[in-house]
């Protein structure tokens, strides 16, 4: 139902991870169960900021495909920051970034809302797939942060919905 791409700043690390089950765990270190383990990705050069951010992922998050949409359950001890086209109100100047605190969850993509929008124009930086979700671990971005774009975040995940 989706593919996952892990990024460090502007560099994608590893291959796309295809998800076939209704939910998937995304975490940094074993043994947090089955799913997408970021520690198993190639260990290219990692800056101090990337290493610090990866150290905060811990148990990470659970992404779940449920009737009507996709939910993110934050299992980490630090917030995650999420953006998707269906989180932004119609006519918004930029994509909305939602902060999901530890132990909380949020509906991060609404299938019905996306279907009603048809050929929408996405606000924000660069090209963006209207059927994607972007999740940053521990670091926010947008107008209220020093990082204006997700590509300025040390560790982030792109969820490409099928």
Short mmCIF file of C-alpha atoms in Angstrom, two decimals:
data_model
loop_
_atom_site.label_atom_id
_atom_site.label_comp_id
_atom_site.label_asym_id
_atom_site.label_seq_id
_atom_site.Cartn_x
_atom_site.Cartn_y
_atom_site.Cartn_z
CA UNK A 1 0.00 0.00 0.00
CA UNK A 2 3.04 2.25 0.27
CA UNK A 3 6.80 2.51 -0.13
CA UNK A 4 9.11 4.16 2.41
CA UNK A 5 12.17 6.25 1.59
CA UNK A 6 14.56 7.30 4.37
CA UNK A 7 16.45 10.59 3.94
CA UNK A 8 19.29 12.38 5.73
CA UNK A 9 18.96 16.02 4.74
CA UNK A 10 18.82 15.95 0.90
CA UNK A 11 20.30 12.47 0.49
CA UNK A 12 18.20 9.35 0.25
CA UNK A 13 19.77 6.46 2.16
CA UNK A 14 19.13 2.89 1.04
CA UNK A 15 16.46 1.51 -1.23
CA UNK A 16 12.72 1.99 -1.15
CA UNK A 17 11.06 -0.26 1.43
CA UNK A 18 7.79 -1.75 0.15
CA UNK A 19 5.02 -2.20 2.72
CA UNK A 20 2.45 -4.95 2.11
CA UNK A 21 0.95 -5.42 5.60
CA UNK A 22 -1.73 -3.05 6.96
CA UNK A 23 0.80 -1.50 9.35
CA UNK A 24 4.55 -1.11 9.61
CA UNK A 25 6.92 -0.26 12.46
CA UNK A 26 9.71 2.20 11.64
CA UNK A 27 12.48 2.29 14.24
CA UNK A 28 16.21 2.87 14.55
CA UNK A 29 17.71 0.04 16.57
CA UNK A 30 16.86 -3.60 16.98
CA UNK A 31 15.05 -5.25 18.74
CA UNK A 32 11.86 -3.18 18.41
CA UNK A 33 10.06 -5.85 16.39
CA UNK A 34 9.62 -6.41 12.70
CA UNK A 35 9.42 -3.60 10.20
CA UNK A 36 11.71 -0.98 8.69
CA UNK A 37 14.87 -0.84 10.81
CA UNK A 38 16.90 2.26 9.95
CA UNK A 39 20.04 0.81 11.58
CA UNK A 40 20.17 -1.80 8.81
CA UNK A 41 20.56 0.83 6.08
CA UNK A 42 24.00 1.52 4.59
CA UNK A 43 26.20 3.47 7.00
CA UNK A 44 27.40 6.31 4.81
CA UNK A 45 29.08 9.32 6.39
CA UNK A 46 26.76 10.72 9.06
CA UNK A 47 27.17 14.19 10.53
CA UNK A 48 26.92 14.80 14.28
CA UNK A 49 23.45 16.29 13.77
CA UNK A 50 22.26 13.15 11.95
CA UNK A 51 23.72 10.88 14.64
CA UNK A 52 22.04 12.94 17.39
CA UNK A 53 18.67 12.90 15.60
CA UNK A 54 18.89 9.16 14.88
CA UNK A 55 19.62 8.61 18.58
CA UNK A 56 16.20 10.13 19.35
CA UNK A 57 14.20 7.82 17.05
CA UNK A 58 14.23 4.88 19.48
CA UNK A 59 11.00 2.88 19.08
CA UNK A 60 10.04 5.23 16.26
CA UNK A 61 6.54 5.10 14.91
CA UNK A 62 3.85 2.81 13.63
CA UNK A 63 2.22 3.69 10.31
CA UNK A 64 -1.17 2.11 9.84
CA UNK A 65 -3.47 1.95 6.82
CA UNK A 66 -6.98 2.12 8.24
CA UNK A 67 -10.42 2.69 6.72
CA UNK A 68 -10.43 6.23 5.37
CA UNK A 69 -6.79 7.06 5.82
CA UNK A 70 -3.30 6.57 7.19
CA UNK A 71 -2.49 7.03 10.88
CA UNK A 72 0.89 7.63 12.52
CA UNK A 73 1.37 6.42 16.10
CA UNK A 74 4.42 8.01 17.75
CA UNK A 75 6.18 5.31 19.80
CA UNK A 76 9.30 7.42 20.32
CA UNK A 77 10.21 9.48 23.38
CA UNK A 78 10.48 12.57 21.15
CA UNK A 79 7.99 14.31 18.87
CA UNK A 80 7.63 13.54 15.20
CA UNK A 81 6.63 16.17 12.66
CA UNK A 82 4.31 15.25 9.80
CA UNK A 83 3.20 16.93 6.60
CA UNK A 84 0.85 15.71 3.89
CA UNK A 85 -1.40 17.48 1.40
CA UNK A 86 -4.52 16.43 3.32
CA UNK A 87 -3.34 18.15 6.52
CA UNK A 88 -3.43 21.58 4.85
CA UNK A 89 -6.72 23.48 4.63
CA UNK A 90 -7.88 24.41 1.10
CA UNK A 91 -6.19 27.59 -0.12
CA UNK A 92 -3.32 27.36 2.38
CA UNK A 93 -0.11 29.16 1.39
CA UNK A 94 2.10 26.28 2.52
CA UNK A 95 1.90 22.72 3.67
CA UNK A 96 0.81 22.28 7.28
CA UNK A 97 3.35 20.58 9.55
CA UNK A 98 1.76 18.72 12.46
CA UNK A 99 3.71 18.00 15.66
CA UNK A 100 2.79 14.58 17.10
CA UNK A 101 3.94 14.22 20.70
CA UNK A 102 5.28 10.95 22.18
CA UNK A 103 2.50 8.47 22.86
CA UNK A 104 0.02 10.27 20.59
CA UNK A 105 -1.32 9.51 17.13
CA UNK A 106 -2.73 11.47 14.20
CA UNK A 107 -4.55 10.78 10.97
CA UNK A 108 -1.85 11.92 8.56
CA UNK A 109 -3.56 11.20 5.25
CA UNK A 110 -7.28 11.22 4.45
CA UNK A 111 -8.21 9.16 1.37
CA UNK A 112 -11.64 10.77 0.92
CA UNK A 113 -10.28 14.31 1.21
CA UNK A 114 -7.51 13.47 -1.28
CA UNK A 115 -10.02 11.99 -3.74
CA UNK A 116 -12.24 15.07 -3.57
CA UNK A 117 -9.35 17.40 -4.38
CA UNK A 118 -8.72 16.00 -7.88
CA UNK A 119 -6.05 18.03 -9.71
CA UNK A 120 -4.89 20.19 -6.84
CA UNK A 121 -1.93 22.53 -6.78
CA UNK A 122 0.43 21.86 -3.91
CA UNK A 123 1.99 24.77 -2.07
CA UNK A 124 5.52 24.60 -0.73
CA UNK A 125 9.03 23.89 -1.88
CA UNK A 126 9.85 21.90 -4.98
CA UNK A 127 7.91 19.04 -6.44
CA UNK A 128 5.73 17.06 -4.07
CA UNK A 129 3.68 13.94 -4.71
CA UNK A 130 0.04 14.63 -3.73
CA UNK A 131 -0.13 11.07 -2.40
CA UNK A 132 2.84 11.30 -0.07
CA UNK A 133 3.50 11.92 3.59
CA UNK A 134 6.71 13.39 5.01
CA UNK A 135 7.77 12.65 8.58
CA UNK A 136 10.73 14.16 10.41
CA UNK A 137 12.14 12.55 13.53
CA UNK A 138 12.55 14.98 16.48
CA UNK A 139 13.11 18.09 14.31
CA UNK A 140 10.38 20.36 13.00
CA UNK A 141 10.38 22.53 9.91
CA UNK A 142 8.30 25.31 8.41
CA UNK A 143 7.66 29.00 9.13
CA UNK A 144 8.04 28.63 12.93
CA UNK A 145 11.42 26.88 12.72
CA UNK A 146 14.93 27.71 11.57
CA UNK A 147 14.54 24.82 9.09
CA UNK A 148 12.16 26.08 6.41
CA UNK A 149 12.07 22.84 4.41
CA UNK A 150 12.10 19.17 5.35
CA UNK A 151 15.32 18.76 3.36
CA UNK A 152 16.98 20.78 6.17
CA UNK A 153 16.00 18.11 8.72
CA UNK A 154 18.70 15.57 9.62
CA UNK A 155 16.48 12.43 9.48
CA UNK A 156 13.18 12.08 7.73
CA UNK A 157 10.91 9.61 6.05
CA UNK A 158 8.92 9.90 2.84
CA UNK A 159 5.83 7.70 2.60
CA UNK A 160 4.80 7.16 -1.02
CA UNK A 161 1.22 5.88 -1.14
CA UNK A 162 0.26 3.47 -3.93
#
